[in-house]
Short mmCIF file of C-alpha atoms and ligand atoms in Angstrom, two decimals:
data_model
loop_
_atom_site.label_atom_id
_atom_site.label_comp_id
_atom_site.label_asym_id
_atom_site.label_seq_id
_atom_site.Cartn_x
_atom_site.Cartn_y
_atom_site.Cartn_z
CA MET A 1 -33.93 6.09 1.48
CA LEU A 2 -30.72 4.93 2.75
CA GLY A 3 -30.46 1.98 4.90
CA LYS A 4 -28.96 2.44 8.18
CA LYS A 5 -25.49 1.47 9.02
CA GLU A 6 -24.82 0.99 5.03
CA VAL A 7 -22.36 4.03 4.82
CA MET A 8 -18.86 3.71 5.55
CA VAL A 9 -15.84 6.38 5.81
CA GLY A 10 -12.49 5.95 4.04
CA ILE A 11 -9.79 8.02 4.72
CA ASP A 12 -6.29 8.56 3.05
CA MET A 13 -3.65 9.84 5.43
CA GLY A 14 -0.58 11.29 3.69
CA GLY A 15 2.33 12.83 5.05
CA THR A 16 0.84 16.13 3.95
CA ARG A 17 -3.13 15.56 3.93
CA LEU A 18 -5.75 14.17 4.74
CA ARG A 19 -9.03 12.77 2.74
CA ALA A 20 -12.14 11.12 3.62
CA LEU A 21 -14.91 10.01 1.40
CA VAL A 22 -18.06 8.90 2.57
CA VAL A 23 -19.16 5.89 0.48
CA ASN A 24 -22.76 4.07 0.39
CA ALA A 25 -23.23 -0.05 -0.26
CA GLU A 26 -22.77 0.46 -3.78
CA ASN A 27 -19.25 2.40 -3.49
CA LYS A 28 -21.06 5.58 -4.66
CA ILE A 29 -19.34 8.64 -3.15
CA LEU A 30 -21.82 10.72 -0.76
CA GLY A 31 -19.39 13.28 0.93
CA MET A 32 -15.87 14.47 0.82
CA ARG A 33 -13.60 16.36 3.19
CA ARG A 34 -9.98 17.37 3.03
CA ALA A 35 -7.60 18.82 5.71
CA PRO A 36 -4.00 19.39 6.00
CA THR A 37 -2.21 16.65 8.13
CA ASN A 38 -0.41 18.74 10.72
CA ALA A 39 2.05 16.21 11.39
CA LYS A 40 4.11 18.38 13.96
CA GLN A 41 1.35 18.20 16.43
CA LYS A 42 1.35 15.24 19.08
CA PRO A 43 -0.59 12.05 17.92
CA ASP A 44 -3.66 12.86 20.45
CA ARG A 45 -4.23 16.23 18.43
CA LEU A 46 -3.89 14.72 15.21
CA VAL A 47 -6.48 11.88 15.89
CA ARG A 48 -8.75 14.55 17.21
CA ASP A 49 -8.29 16.42 13.87
CA ILE A 50 -8.99 13.03 12.18
CA ALA A 51 -12.21 12.49 14.35
CA LEU A 52 -13.30 16.10 13.23
CA LEU A 53 -12.51 15.45 9.60
CA VAL A 54 -14.93 12.45 9.54
CA GLU A 55 -17.54 14.08 11.05
CA GLY A 56 -17.11 16.92 8.33
CA ALA A 57 -17.22 14.65 5.81
CA VAL A 58 -20.48 12.72 7.43
CA GLN A 59 -22.23 16.21 7.56
CA SER A 60 -21.35 16.94 3.97
CA ALA A 61 -23.30 13.86 2.70
CA GLY A 62 -26.53 14.91 4.83
CA LEU A 63 -25.79 12.09 7.48
CA LYS A 64 -24.68 11.73 11.05
CA LEU A 65 -22.18 9.57 12.69
CA SER A 66 -24.78 7.18 14.05
CA ASP A 67 -25.56 6.32 10.39
CA VAL A 68 -21.95 5.04 9.78
CA ARG A 69 -21.04 1.58 9.78
CA ALA A 70 -17.19 1.96 9.95
CA VAL A 71 -14.14 3.95 9.42
CA SER A 72 -11.41 2.62 7.60
CA MET A 73 -7.67 4.28 7.38
CA GLY A 74 -4.77 4.28 5.16
CA VAL A 75 -1.72 5.12 7.22
CA PRO A 76 1.67 6.00 6.01
CA GLY A 77 3.89 3.60 7.97
CA ALA A 78 3.58 -0.20 9.28
CA VAL A 79 0.29 -1.33 10.97
CA ASP A 80 -1.04 -3.98 12.67
CA ALA A 81 -4.33 -4.38 11.16
CA GLU A 82 -5.59 -6.72 13.47
CA SER A 83 -5.31 -4.21 16.60
CA GLY A 84 -5.16 -1.23 15.02
CA MET A 85 -1.96 -0.24 15.99
CA VAL A 86 0.37 2.23 14.26
CA PHE A 87 3.95 0.77 14.76
CA HIS A 88 6.12 3.06 12.95
CA ALA A 89 5.14 6.04 10.64
CA PRO A 90 8.09 7.91 10.07
CA ASN A 91 6.18 10.78 7.95
CA LEU A 92 4.56 11.51 11.11
CA GLY A 93 7.03 11.01 13.58
CA TRP A 94 4.71 8.17 15.16
CA LYS A 95 5.98 5.22 17.07
CA LYS A 96 3.23 2.63 18.88
CA VAL A 97 0.33 4.68 18.42
CA PRO A 98 -2.95 2.65 19.30
CA LEU A 99 -4.71 4.77 16.19
CA GLY A 100 -7.71 2.39 15.75
CA SER A 101 -8.76 2.55 19.14
CA LYS A 102 -7.95 5.92 20.18
CA LEU A 103 -10.17 7.12 16.79
CA SER A 104 -12.74 4.55 17.55
CA ALA A 105 -13.23 5.73 21.22
CA LEU A 106 -13.80 9.28 20.03
CA LEU A 107 -16.18 8.55 17.19
CA LYS A 108 -18.16 5.33 18.83
CA VAL A 109 -17.58 3.64 15.77
CA PRO A 110 -15.67 0.63 14.43
CA VAL A 111 -12.29 1.73 13.07
CA PHE A 112 -10.02 -0.34 10.48
CA ILE A 113 -6.62 0.72 10.14
CA GLU A 114 -4.13 -0.34 6.98
CA ASN A 115 -0.94 0.53 5.36
CA ASP A 116 -1.79 3.36 3.09
CA VAL A 117 -0.46 1.72 -0.05
CA HIS A 118 -2.50 -1.30 0.68
CA VAL A 119 -5.55 0.22 0.54
CA GLY A 120 -4.66 1.91 -2.61
CA VAL A 121 -3.76 -1.24 -4.26
CA MET A 122 -7.09 -2.72 -2.61
CA GLY A 123 -9.20 -0.03 -4.09
CA GLU A 124 -7.64 -0.49 -8.11
CA TYR A 125 -8.07 -4.52 -7.26
CA ILE A 126 -11.84 -3.93 -6.45
CA LEU A 127 -13.02 -0.91 -8.27
CA GLY A 128 -10.37 0.34 -10.56
CA ALA A 129 -7.60 -0.78 -13.26
CA GLY A 130 -7.07 -4.23 -11.53
CA ARG A 131 -11.23 -5.06 -11.72
CA GLY A 132 -11.98 -8.69 -12.64
CA ALA A 133 -8.42 -10.07 -11.80
CA ARG A 134 -7.66 -12.44 -9.28
CA GLU A 135 -3.72 -12.15 -8.74
CA LEU A 136 -2.75 -8.61 -8.82
CA VAL A 137 0.32 -6.43 -7.66
CA GLY A 138 0.15 -3.12 -7.42
CA ILE A 139 3.17 -0.61 -7.44
CA PHE A 140 2.80 3.11 -6.32
CA VAL A 141 5.17 5.62 -7.33
CA GLY A 142 5.50 8.64 -5.55
CA THR A 143 8.28 10.40 -3.14
CA GLY A 144 8.85 6.79 -2.40
CA ILE A 145 7.54 3.26 -3.76
CA GLY A 146 5.36 1.05 -2.29
CA GLY A 147 3.27 -1.65 -3.15
CA GLY A 148 0.74 -4.48 -2.32
CA ILE A 149 -0.15 -7.91 -3.55
CA ILE A 150 -3.58 -9.57 -3.55
CA LEU A 151 -3.36 -13.28 -3.94
CA GLY A 152 -6.46 -15.37 -4.34
CA GLY A 153 -8.71 -12.65 -3.86
CA GLY A 154 -7.33 -11.10 -0.86
CA LEU A 155 -4.39 -8.90 0.46
CA TYR A 156 -1.44 -11.03 1.27
CA GLU A 157 0.18 -9.48 4.38
CA GLY A 158 2.93 -11.85 4.86
CA ALA A 159 4.36 -13.43 8.25
CA ARG A 160 4.92 -10.08 9.95
CA GLY A 161 2.47 -8.14 7.94
CA SER A 162 5.03 -6.05 5.68
CA ALA A 163 4.96 -8.30 2.26
CA GLY A 164 4.58 -6.32 -0.56
CA GLU A 165 7.41 -3.74 -0.33
CA VAL A 166 8.37 -3.87 -3.85
CA GLY A 167 10.01 -0.27 -3.65
CA HIS A 168 13.34 -1.94 -1.90
CA ILE A 169 13.94 -4.94 -4.25
CA VAL A 170 17.32 -3.99 -5.14
CA ILE A 171 17.81 -3.39 -9.01
CA GLU A 172 21.43 -2.22 -8.93
CA ILE A 173 23.46 -3.59 -6.34
CA ASN A 174 26.11 -0.56 -6.43
CA GLY A 175 23.20 2.06 -6.96
CA PRO A 176 22.27 4.93 -5.33
CA LEU A 177 21.81 5.11 -1.49
CA CYS A 178 18.26 4.18 -0.47
CA GLY A 179 16.41 5.76 2.57
CA CYS A 180 16.20 2.40 3.94
CA GLY A 181 20.26 2.12 4.02
CA ASN A 182 20.83 -0.17 1.16
CA HIS A 183 21.91 0.95 -2.19
CA GLY A 184 20.13 0.32 -5.39
CA CYS A 185 16.69 -0.30 -4.51
CA ALA A 186 14.11 0.60 -6.90
CA GLU A 187 12.83 3.41 -4.80
CA ALA A 188 16.19 5.09 -5.08
CA LEU A 189 16.17 4.89 -8.84
CA ALA A 190 12.80 5.62 -10.05
CA SER A 191 10.98 7.70 -7.30
CA ARG A 192 10.21 10.81 -7.82
CA THR A 193 12.27 11.84 -5.47
CA ALA A 194 15.20 9.91 -7.17
CA MET A 195 14.07 11.44 -10.36
CA GLU A 196 14.49 14.99 -8.86
CA ARG A 197 17.84 13.95 -7.50
CA ASP A 198 18.94 12.76 -11.21
CA VAL A 199 17.53 15.96 -12.61
CA ARG A 200 19.14 18.10 -10.18
CA ALA A 201 22.67 16.38 -10.82
CA ALA A 202 22.59 16.75 -14.54
CA ILE A 203 21.64 20.18 -14.48
CA ARG A 204 24.49 20.63 -11.64
CA ARG A 205 26.85 19.08 -14.88
CA GLY A 206 25.74 21.87 -16.95
CA GLU A 207 22.89 20.40 -18.99
CA LYS A 208 20.18 22.62 -19.91
CA SER A 209 16.80 22.02 -18.30
CA ILE A 210 13.68 24.08 -17.74
CA VAL A 211 12.69 22.33 -14.71
CA LEU A 212 14.16 24.37 -11.85
CA LYS A 213 12.49 27.33 -13.86
CA LEU A 214 9.20 25.49 -13.62
CA MET A 215 9.42 24.80 -10.03
CA LYS A 216 10.53 28.52 -9.27
CA GLU A 217 7.45 29.65 -11.34
CA ARG A 218 5.19 27.51 -9.38
CA GLY A 219 6.39 28.32 -5.99
CA ARG A 220 7.44 24.39 -5.56
CA GLU A 221 10.49 23.17 -3.45
CA ARG A 222 9.81 19.52 -5.12
CA MET A 223 9.50 18.11 -8.58
CA THR A 224 5.85 17.33 -8.26
CA SER A 225 4.25 15.20 -11.07
CA SER A 226 2.53 18.29 -12.78
CA ILE A 227 5.86 19.55 -13.12
CA ILE A 228 7.29 16.41 -14.40
CA GLU A 229 4.40 16.59 -17.09
CA ARG A 230 4.80 20.02 -18.07
CA ALA A 231 8.59 19.41 -18.80
CA LEU A 232 7.60 16.20 -20.96
CA ILE A 233 5.26 18.20 -22.90
CA GLU A 234 7.93 21.07 -23.71
CA HIS A 235 10.32 18.15 -24.42
CA ASP A 236 12.94 19.07 -21.70
CA PRO A 237 15.82 16.83 -22.65
CA VAL A 238 17.34 16.08 -19.15
CA MET A 239 13.80 15.45 -18.01
CA GLU A 240 13.11 12.77 -21.15
CA LYS A 241 16.39 10.99 -20.07
CA VAL A 242 15.45 10.85 -16.58
CA MET A 243 12.37 9.61 -17.23
CA GLU A 244 13.54 6.83 -19.77
CA HIS A 245 15.71 5.63 -17.29
CA ALA A 246 13.26 5.63 -14.04
CA GLN A 247 10.66 3.65 -16.68
CA PHE A 248 13.57 1.15 -17.64
CA CYS A 249 14.04 0.33 -13.65
CA LEU A 250 10.17 -0.07 -13.16
CA GLY A 251 10.20 -2.45 -15.84
CA ILE A 252 12.87 -4.42 -14.44
CA LEU A 253 11.17 -4.07 -11.17
CA VAL A 254 7.73 -5.29 -12.73
CA ALA A 255 9.69 -8.20 -14.40
CA ASN A 256 11.02 -9.31 -10.99
CA VAL A 257 7.46 -9.37 -9.56
CA VAL A 258 5.80 -11.04 -12.47
CA ASN A 259 8.66 -13.92 -12.35
CA MET A 260 8.14 -14.37 -8.81
CA LEU A 261 4.40 -14.09 -8.40
CA ASP A 262 2.69 -14.36 -11.91
CA PRO A 263 -0.33 -12.13 -11.02
CA GLU A 264 -2.89 -11.47 -13.90
CA CYS A 265 -2.36 -7.85 -13.47
CA VAL A 266 0.09 -5.15 -12.43
CA VAL A 267 -1.23 -1.93 -11.57
CA ILE A 268 1.09 1.07 -11.76
CA GLY A 269 -0.54 3.84 -9.11
CA GLY A 270 0.57 6.95 -7.90
CA GLY A 271 0.85 10.59 -9.03
CA ILE A 272 2.68 10.16 -12.11
CA ALA A 273 0.76 7.51 -13.13
CA ALA A 274 -2.35 9.34 -12.69
CA ARG A 275 -1.10 12.38 -14.88
CA LEU A 276 0.76 10.66 -17.59
CA GLY A 277 -1.52 7.54 -17.90
CA LYS A 278 -0.30 4.88 -20.80
CA ASP A 279 2.59 7.21 -22.05
CA TYR A 280 4.14 6.48 -18.35
CA VAL A 281 3.17 2.76 -18.43
CA SER A 282 3.77 1.61 -21.95
CA PRO A 283 7.99 1.89 -21.79
CA ILE A 284 7.65 0.08 -18.67
CA ARG A 285 5.55 -2.90 -19.83
CA ARG A 286 7.68 -3.04 -23.07
CA THR A 287 10.88 -3.42 -20.80
CA ALA A 288 9.18 -5.84 -18.34
CA TYR A 289 8.07 -8.32 -21.43
CA GLN A 290 11.42 -8.28 -22.34
CA TYR A 291 12.77 -9.45 -18.92
CA PHE A 292 9.92 -12.01 -18.25
CA LEU A 293 10.79 -15.36 -18.06
CA ARG A 294 7.88 -16.75 -19.85
CA ARG A 295 7.99 -14.65 -22.82
CA ASN A 296 5.93 -16.51 -25.08
CA ASP A 297 2.60 -15.31 -23.49
CA ALA A 298 3.62 -12.29 -21.91
CA ARG A 299 0.85 -10.13 -23.05
CA LEU A 300 -1.57 -12.46 -20.88
CA VAL A 301 -0.12 -10.28 -18.16
CA LYS A 302 -1.77 -6.63 -17.70
CA ILE A 303 0.36 -4.11 -17.06
CA VAL A 304 -1.71 -0.92 -16.67
CA PRO A 305 -1.94 2.44 -15.02
CA GLY A 306 -4.21 2.86 -12.06
CA LEU A 307 -7.84 4.28 -12.93
CA LEU A 308 -9.01 5.74 -9.23
CA GLY A 309 -6.35 8.51 -8.76
CA ASP A 310 -6.40 10.11 -5.26
CA ASP A 311 -9.96 8.07 -4.44
CA ALA A 312 -7.82 4.67 -4.79
CA GLY A 313 -6.74 4.94 -1.07
CA PRO A 314 -10.04 5.85 0.58
CA LEU A 315 -12.16 3.83 -1.66
CA GLY A 316 -9.69 0.72 -0.91
CA ALA A 317 -9.92 1.35 2.48
CA VAL A 318 -13.80 0.97 2.61
CA ALA A 319 -13.46 -2.19 0.51
CA LEU A 320 -11.18 -3.74 2.90
CA ALA A 321 -13.02 -3.06 5.60
CA LYS A 322 -16.28 -4.83 4.27
CA LEU A 323 -14.02 -7.65 3.74
CA ARG A 324 -12.88 -7.16 7.54
CA LEU A 325 -16.51 -7.07 8.64
CA LYS A 326 -17.27 -10.25 6.96
CA GLY A 327 -14.37 -11.88 8.41
CA LYS A 328 -12.19 -12.35 5.23
CA ALA A 329 -9.55 -10.18 4.72
CA GLY A 330 -6.55 -12.47 3.79
CA PRO A 331 -6.33 -14.56 1.07
ZN1 ZN B 401 15.44 0.63 -0.18
#
């Protein structure tokens, strides 16, 4: 028999889809619901969609909303965790949306809000590849590159709540333009978007590649992680070269982060890492070790792929809510 109020709902809100997990006190998944994120509609409509998703997920676990102790959400943007305010979420077109209070008013349950990458890092830290570490950095590679820092067992938020933006560490000052307006950020060199740009440029120069054919066959407009995986299995020379460069840049990024923070563990998360695992991370680790200031015991710093895949966000959101309910989210 489930104790009342032991259940929490963790939600990962991406630019294109929402995913809610119902989780018990032992972090066992009791129920799940997915829905597309209709980013074009007004925030109030989207908040109502999220409330319906939560209700559906709770029902799928055979429970009621009154059994839920808290709902916790990762949102793709800048948030104020204290007030539950989403300041800016470019993928959703949101500016200053009080998501926490709106959702909590609909569900009559406490709602916690956090940046989506921060919750993913928290998930890997508490339940995934970073388990047992005390100081950890998570680097999530997808359409962009995000990150999060765990120091002293808690999420390090920074003075303005924006710590961990490792994707905008500049690796190449005259490098390609980044979405942030600067040049040569890690995100502009090694994200999936950057890799796709480099693959397309190589094809335009006349290099032979099966990538565009794969995208067409699968009806994809973007170079997804599964297309990257397939092209590498087929030994596509353009993909191999682009991947090697992205891994090199990520190795430099990891080394910069380790030289700065000296964590026990760096978790590389996101879709590519979930698909390719150690084949993706091993070359990153090799480069990183070469660029560590302290190389003699480099191997003490674990550099590993994430273990939780899509569950990292919702499970991490729940873990973070538990810390907040205990009154200790920060280090
Ligand atoms: Zn940038």
